[in-house]
Amino acid sequence: MFASKRLGKELTKIHQTLPPGISLVSASDFKEWQMDIKVLDANPLYLDQTYRLRFRFSNNYPIEAPEVTFITLSSPSRTVPTHPHIYSNGIICLDLLGTQGWSPVQNVESVCMSIQSMLTGNTKNERPPGNEEFVARNTQRPRDIRFVYEDATV
Amino acid sequence: MSHKAVALKEEGNKYFQDGDYKEAESLYSQAIQKDSTNPKIFTNRAMARLKLQSWDACVDDCIKAIELDHGSMKGYYYLAQAQLALNHPNEAFSSALTAYERCIETFDNSATAVSNLVLQAKKQKWEARERERIRGRSELLRELEDGLMKRKKEDLQRLKFKTLDFSEEAEEKADIELECRKKIEELRNIFAVADPKNMQRREVPDYLIDNISFTVMHDPVVTKTGNSYDRATVMEHLKRSHTDPLTREPLHMQDLRPNLALRQACEQFLTENGWAVDW
């Protein structure tokens, strides 16, 4: 519909300026982009680490939410941050990425900022409950998973 | 008779879906011979003719369909496309606007596409005016340049009546040539600077931009938060989720109010800056 036009404009703006700790890695088309994020304060859990986010867009973006996950790479080294709402396979449990919580006024930059602040505020060095089982069994796409958002403070 | 027409139309639709527009058009024509009172057959043939780029024939079909059914959104929609292709921006603009109104009345799925067509027609109107403007400007420039050249010729003619030796004459000739060249250069510079299009940065103010599609709004509506969106795009969002895009509070189609002042501001901006449609 208007996905490519809108993403084109987001990209223009991203090339001009991005908030500290967020950088664009690749955006060769309007299907998939990769972004790097860093936690800026001295949170010991994520100190000196950079994490890679993969955005996948459908043709209905921004009416539909993008699919956003952390990905693992060996070079440069990128791991999935430890967080009670992030599964070890990179799937993020964040209401704004779900069908219910998404709004078309969100954008790539605002999503990155939300994830960044979700890491900044975290003090628990743990995975979500049932992580191993979820990672072993889940075959659904992230946006189709019905997470229960139990704790709005993390 | 009419059931035969419907069967022929259905068959035409199949060819259309397969991309055989020529065959589809011919089946629609046969359907029209059986029943010339069904506006849907005319709009289907109009669509096939759009694909075949038979613009004039498409216009005829659309007009016929609109005669038979004044509410025919598709009639106006295809008509606007054909008129745009024929480079009739004013007609295309008014057809697209009518199609848009029909879309909004019926919450038609094509609202965003039709809204975009309205903007395209607006852009074409602006381009036509721009061409006129540039032509007018360069004519004035050419006239002034011609005047300077004429003056130079006269000056050179006058040299012949003076009693000068060879090197003096050459020197004066060079001076006259140089002065004329300088003046023409300066004149061109003044025209370039005076053209606001060379000075202005091509930027669209944020308040004219729909926060969902990131394009200039054509029919802005305001929610109770005070934020405005383009009606067609916020409708797309509301089909999926009855929430305010910003606050996620409940929001329904009937809660939207037109933002008339902003609409005028958008219209005026596009009248002066047609390029912004593709921005």
mmCIF file of N, CA and C in Angstrom, chain B residues 54-125:
data_model
loop_
_atom_site.group_PDB
_atom_site.id
_atom_site.type_symbol
_atom_site.label_atom_id
_atom_site.label_comp_id
_atom_site.label_asym_id
_atom_site.label_seq_id
_atom_site.Cartn_x
_atom_site.Cartn_y
_atom_site.Cartn_z
ATOM 1 N N SER B 54 -6.379 2.245 -23.878
ATOM 2 C CA SER B 54 -7.303 2.912 -24.817
ATOM 3 C C SER B 54 -8.055 3.960 -24.013
ATOM 4 N N TRP B 55 -7.393 5.073 -23.790
ATOM 5 C CA TRP B 55 -7.919 6.057 -22.849
ATOM 6 C C TRP B 55 -9.283 6.608 -23.270
ATOM 7 N N ASP B 56 -9.407 7.000 -24.556
ATOM 8 C CA ASP B 56 -10.670 7.635 -24.981
ATOM 9 C C ASP B 56 -11.843 6.679 -24.853
ATOM 10 N N ALA B 57 -11.601 5.420 -25.258
ATOM 11 C CA ALA B 57 -12.666 4.422 -25.154
ATOM 12 C C ALA B 57 -13.030 4.195 -23.691
ATOM 13 N N CYS B 58 -12.028 4.248 -22.820
ATOM 14 C CA CYS B 58 -12.270 4.080 -21.394
ATOM 15 C C CYS B 58 -13.148 5.215 -20.883
ATOM 16 N N VAL B 59 -12.834 6.437 -21.305
ATOM 17 C CA VAL B 59 -13.638 7.597 -20.889
ATOM 18 C C VAL B 59 -15.105 7.391 -21.294
ATOM 19 N N ASP B 60 -15.327 6.926 -22.527
ATOM 20 C CA ASP B 60 -16.710 6.705 -23.004
ATOM 21 C C ASP B 60 -17.451 5.731 -22.090
ATOM 22 N N ASP B 61 -16.775 4.619 -21.742
ATOM 23 C CA ASP B 61 -17.404 3.616 -20.881
ATOM 24 C C ASP B 61 -17.745 4.193 -19.509
ATOM 25 N N CYS B 62 -16.816 4.968 -18.972
ATOM 26 C CA CYS B 62 -17.035 5.534 -17.640
ATOM 27 C C CYS B 62 -18.238 6.471 -17.665
ATOM 28 N N ILE B 63 -18.309 7.305 -18.688
ATOM 29 C CA ILE B 63 -19.420 8.257 -18.764
ATOM 30 C C ILE B 63 -20.742 7.508 -18.864
ATOM 31 N N LYS B 64 -20.732 6.435 -19.647
ATOM 32 C CA LYS B 64 -21.937 5.614 -19.781
ATOM 33 C C LYS B 64 -22.316 5.005 -18.412
ATOM 34 N N ALA B 65 -21.318 4.469 -17.715
ATOM 35 C CA ALA B 65 -21.580 3.841 -16.413
ATOM 36 C C ALA B 65 -22.123 4.861 -15.423
ATOM 37 N N ILE B 66 -21.593 6.079 -15.460
ATOM 38 C CA ILE B 66 -22.043 7.118 -14.533
ATOM 39 C C ILE B 66 -23.465 7.560 -14.880
ATOM 40 N N GLU B 67 -23.774 7.602 -16.180
ATOM 41 C CA GLU B 67 -25.148 7.920 -16.599
ATOM 42 C C GLU B 67 -26.129 6.908 -16.025
ATOM 43 N N LEU B 68 -25.702 5.625 -16.057
ATOM 44 C CA LEU B 68 -26.595 4.564 -15.587
ATOM 45 C C LEU B 68 -26.649 4.514 -14.065
ATOM 46 N N ASP B 69 -25.562 4.917 -13.412
ATOM 47 C CA ASP B 69 -25.513 4.850 -11.952
ATOM 48 C C ASP B 69 -24.669 6.009 -11.450
ATOM 49 N N HIS B 70 -25.348 7.021 -10.924
ATOM 50 C CA HIS B 70 -24.625 8.221 -10.480
ATOM 51 C C HIS B 70 -23.695 7.937 -9.314
ATOM 52 N N GLY B 71 -23.968 6.851 -8.597
ATOM 53 C CA GLY B 71 -23.129 6.535 -7.436
ATOM 54 C C GLY B 71 -21.928 5.682 -7.792
ATOM 55 N N SER B 72 -21.675 5.456 -9.076
ATOM 56 C CA SER B 72 -20.623 4.523 -9.473
ATOM 57 C C SER B 72 -19.227 5.042 -9.108
ATOM 58 N N MET B 73 -18.690 4.536 -7.985
ATOM 59 C CA MET B 73 -17.353 4.938 -7.562
ATOM 60 C C MET B 73 -16.339 4.559 -8.633
ATOM 61 N N LYS B 74 -16.473 3.307 -9.127
ATOM 62 C CA LYS B 74 -15.508 2.823 -10.117
ATOM 63 C C LYS B 74 -15.556 3.650 -11.392
ATOM 64 N N GLY B 75 -16.771 4.052 -11.785
ATOM 65 C CA GLY B 75 -16.918 4.888 -12.973
ATOM 66 C C GLY B 75 -16.039 6.130 -12.864
ATOM 67 N N TYR B 76 -16.143 6.830 -11.733
ATOM 68 C CA TYR B 76 -15.356 8.045 -11.545
ATOM 69 C C TYR B 76 -13.870 7.734 -11.367
ATOM 70 N N TYR B 77 -13.588 6.609 -10.703
ATOM 71 C CA TYR B 77 -12.201 6.228 -10.422
ATOM 72 C C TYR B 77 -11.435 5.957 -11.726
ATOM 73 N N TYR B 78 -12.040 5.127 -12.596
ATOM 74 C CA TYR B 78 -11.366 4.824 -13.861
ATOM 75 C C TYR B 78 -11.337 6.051 -14.770
ATOM 76 N N LEU B 79 -12.421 6.838 -14.696
ATOM 77 C CA LEU B 79 -12.486 8.053 -15.511
ATOM 78 C C LEU B 79 -11.306 8.964 -15.147
ATOM 79 N N ALA B 80 -11.076 9.130 -13.851
ATOM 80 C CA ALA B 80 -9.991 10.002 -13.404
ATOM 81 C C ALA B 80 -8.646 9.482 -13.922
ATOM 82 N N GLN B 81 -8.467 8.149 -13.891
ATOM 83 C CA GLN B 81 -7.188 7.587 -14.355
ATOM 84 C C GLN B 81 -6.971 7.846 -15.841
ATOM 85 N N ALA B 82 -8.062 7.654 -16.614
ATOM 86 C CA ALA B 82 -7.945 7.868 -18.059
ATOM 87 C C ALA B 82 -7.683 9.345 -18.354
ATOM 88 N N GLN B 83 -8.378 10.219 -17.635
ATOM 89 C CA GLN B 83 -8.187 11.654 -17.868
ATOM 90 C C GLN B 83 -6.781 12.096 -17.492
ATOM 91 N N LEU B 84 -6.255 11.475 -16.462
ATOM 92 C CA LEU B 84 -4.887 11.783 -16.059
ATOM 93 C C LEU B 84 -3.919 11.354 -17.164
ATOM 94 N N ALA B 85 -4.170 10.156 -17.729
ATOM 95 C CA ALA B 85 -3.313 9.658 -18.797
ATOM 96 C C ALA B 85 -3.425 10.540 -20.038
ATOM 97 N N LEU B 86 -4.620 11.111 -20.256
ATOM 98 C CA LEU B 86 -4.821 11.981 -21.411
ATOM 99 C C LEU B 86 -4.327 13.400 -21.146
ATOM 100 N N ASN B 87 -3.764 13.583 -19.952
ATOM 101 C CA ASN B 87 -3.264 14.892 -19.564
ATOM 102 C C ASN B 87 -4.358 15.963 -19.502
ATOM 103 N N HIS B 88 -5.477 15.590 -18.903
ATOM 104 C CA HIS B 88 -6.539 16.553 -18.628
ATOM 105 C C HIS B 88 -6.653 16.707 -17.102
ATOM 106 N N PRO B 89 -5.717 17.410 -16.500
ATOM 107 C CA PRO B 89 -5.637 17.409 -15.035
ATOM 108 C C PRO B 89 -6.880 17.956 -14.342
ATOM 109 N N ASN B 90 -7.509 18.990 -14.890
ATOM 110 C CA ASN B 90 -8.660 19.570 -14.198
ATOM 111 C C ASN B 90 -9.823 18.592 -14.141
ATOM 112 N N GLU B 91 -10.100 17.933 -15.282
ATOM 113 C CA GLU B 91 -11.170 16.948 -15.322
ATOM 114 C C GLU B 91 -10.830 15.777 -14.401
ATOM 115 N N ALA B 92 -9.557 15.331 -14.470
ATOM 116 C CA ALA B 92 -9.138 14.193 -13.645
ATOM 117 C C ALA B 92 -9.307 14.521 -12.163
ATOM 118 N N PHE B 93 -8.962 15.740 -11.804
ATOM 119 C CA PHE B 93 -9.062 16.157 -10.410
ATOM 120 C C PHE B 93 -10.511 16.078 -9.939
ATOM 121 N N SER B 94 -11.419 16.607 -10.747
ATOM 122 C CA SER B 94 -12.803 16.616 -10.284
ATOM 123 C C SER B 94 -13.390 15.200 -10.270
ATOM 124 N N SER B 95 -13.022 14.342 -11.240
ATOM 125 C CA SER B 95 -13.502 12.948 -11.212
ATOM 126 C C SER B 95 -12.954 12.216 -9.991
ATOM 127 N N ALA B 96 -11.655 12.421 -9.712
ATOM 128 C CA ALA B 96 -11.032 11.718 -8.587
ATOM 129 C C ALA B 96 -11.680 12.150 -7.270
ATOM 130 N N LEU B 97 -11.987 13.445 -7.168
ATOM 131 C CA LEU B 97 -12.633 13.928 -5.944
ATOM 132 C C LEU B 97 -13.998 13.271 -5.742
ATOM 133 N N THR B 98 -14.772 13.159 -6.837
ATOM 134 C CA THR B 98 -16.080 12.518 -6.729
ATOM 135 C C THR B 98 -15.911 11.057 -6.308
ATOM 136 N N ALA B 99 -14.944 10.370 -6.926
ATOM 137 C CA ALA B 99 -14.695 8.969 -6.561
ATOM 138 C C ALA B 99 -14.340 8.879 -5.078
ATOM 139 N N TYR B 100 -13.534 9.828 -4.629
ATOM 140 C CA TYR B 100 -13.115 9.824 -3.223
ATOM 141 C C TYR B 100 -14.318 9.977 -2.291
ATOM 142 N N GLU B 101 -15.223 10.911 -2.631
ATOM 143 C CA GLU B 101 -16.411 11.100 -1.798
ATOM 144 C C GLU B 101 -17.239 9.824 -1.713
ATOM 145 N N ARG B 102 -17.398 9.147 -2.872
ATOM 146 C CA ARG B 102 -18.154 7.885 -2.877
ATOM 147 C C ARG B 102 -17.487 6.846 -1.971
ATOM 148 N N CYS B 103 -16.144 6.805 -2.037
ATOM 149 C CA CYS B 103 -15.376 5.857 -1.218
ATOM 150 C C CYS B 103 -15.636 6.083 0.268
ATOM 151 N N ILE B 104 -15.602 7.333 0.673
ATOM 152 C CA ILE B 104 -15.750 7.652 2.084
ATOM 153 C C ILE B 104 -17.160 7.297 2.561
ATOM 154 N N GLU B 105 -18.157 7.581 1.694
ATOM 155 C CA GLU B 105 -19.532 7.260 2.057
ATOM 156 C C GLU B 105 -19.697 5.776 2.337
ATOM 157 N N THR B 106 -18.998 4.949 1.565
ATOM 158 C CA THR B 106 -19.233 3.509 1.652
ATOM 159 C C THR B 106 -18.082 2.772 2.341
ATOM 160 N N PHE B 107 -17.153 3.501 2.943
ATOM 161 C CA PHE B 107 -15.961 2.898 3.557
ATOM 162 C C PHE B 107 -15.283 1.935 2.589
ATOM 163 N N ASP B 108 -15.182 2.364 1.357
ATOM 164 C CA ASP B 108 -14.611 1.509 0.315
ATOM 165 C C ASP B 108 -13.120 1.282 0.566
ATOM 166 N N ASN B 109 -12.681 0.045 0.229
ATOM 167 C CA ASN B 109 -11.282 -0.309 0.446
ATOM 168 C C ASN B 109 -10.304 0.476 -0.415
ATOM 169 N N SER B 110 -10.819 1.075 -1.490
ATOM 170 C CA SER B 110 -9.909 1.776 -2.397
ATOM 171 C C SER B 110 -9.597 3.190 -1.950
ATOM 172 N N ALA B 111 -10.086 3.585 -0.761
ATOM 173 C CA ALA B 111 -9.949 4.992 -0.360
ATOM 174 C C ALA B 111 -8.516 5.515 -0.460
ATOM 175 N N THR B 112 -7.533 4.728 -0.020
ATOM 176 C CA THR B 112 -6.164 5.262 -0.073
ATOM 177 C C THR B 112 -5.696 5.419 -1.521
ATOM 178 N N ALA B 113 -6.047 4.461 -2.376
ATOM 179 C CA ALA B 113 -5.644 4.552 -3.776
ATOM 180 C C ALA B 113 -6.300 5.759 -4.441
ATOM 181 N N VAL B 114 -7.586 5.969 -4.156
ATOM 182 C CA VAL B 114 -8.301 7.081 -4.782
ATOM 183 C C VAL B 114 -7.769 8.412 -4.245
ATOM 184 N N SER B 115 -7.495 8.435 -2.953
ATOM 185 C CA SER B 115 -6.939 9.646 -2.348
ATOM 186 C C SER B 115 -5.611 9.997 -3.017
ATOM 187 N N ASN B 116 -4.821 8.977 -3.288
ATOM 188 C CA ASN B 116 -3.550 9.195 -3.960
ATOM 189 C C ASN B 116 -3.749 9.733 -5.378
ATOM 190 N N LEU B 117 -4.815 9.248 -6.031
ATOM 191 C CA LEU B 117 -5.119 9.713 -7.382
ATOM 192 C C LEU B 117 -5.495 11.203 -7.376
ATOM 193 N N VAL B 118 -6.244 11.617 -6.344
ATOM 194 C CA VAL B 118 -6.603 13.028 -6.210
ATOM 195 C C VAL B 118 -5.321 13.863 -6.167
ATOM 196 N N LEU B 119 -4.367 13.390 -5.382
ATOM 197 C CA LEU B 119 -3.113 14.130 -5.243
ATOM 198 C C LEU B 119 -2.326 14.147 -6.562
ATOM 199 N N GLN B 120 -2.354 13.012 -7.270
ATOM 200 C CA GLN B 120 -1.647 12.964 -8.559
ATOM 201 C C GLN B 120 -2.233 13.977 -9.538
ATOM 202 N N ALA B 121 -3.579 14.069 -9.527
ATOM 203 C CA ALA B 121 -4.237 15.025 -10.419
ATOM 204 C C ALA B 121 -3.837 16.440 -10.033
ATOM 205 N N LYS B 122 -3.758 16.659 -8.732
ATOM 206 C CA LYS B 122 -3.344 17.978 -8.243
ATOM 207 C C LYS B 122 -1.935 18.308 -8.720
ATOM 208 N N LYS B 123 -1.090 17.284 -8.679
ATOM 209 C CA LYS B 123 0.284 17.492 -9.102
ATOM 210 C C LYS B 123 0.329 17.836 -10.601
ATOM 211 N N GLN B 124 -0.491 17.120 -11.383
ATOM 212 C CA GLN B 124 -0.482 17.376 -12.824
ATOM 213 C C GLN B 124 -0.960 18.799 -13.123
ATOM 214 N N LYS B 125 -1.936 19.263 -12.328
ATOM 215 C CA LYS B 125 -2.398 20.641 -12.501
ATOM 216 C C LYS B 125 -1.259 21.612 -12.247
#
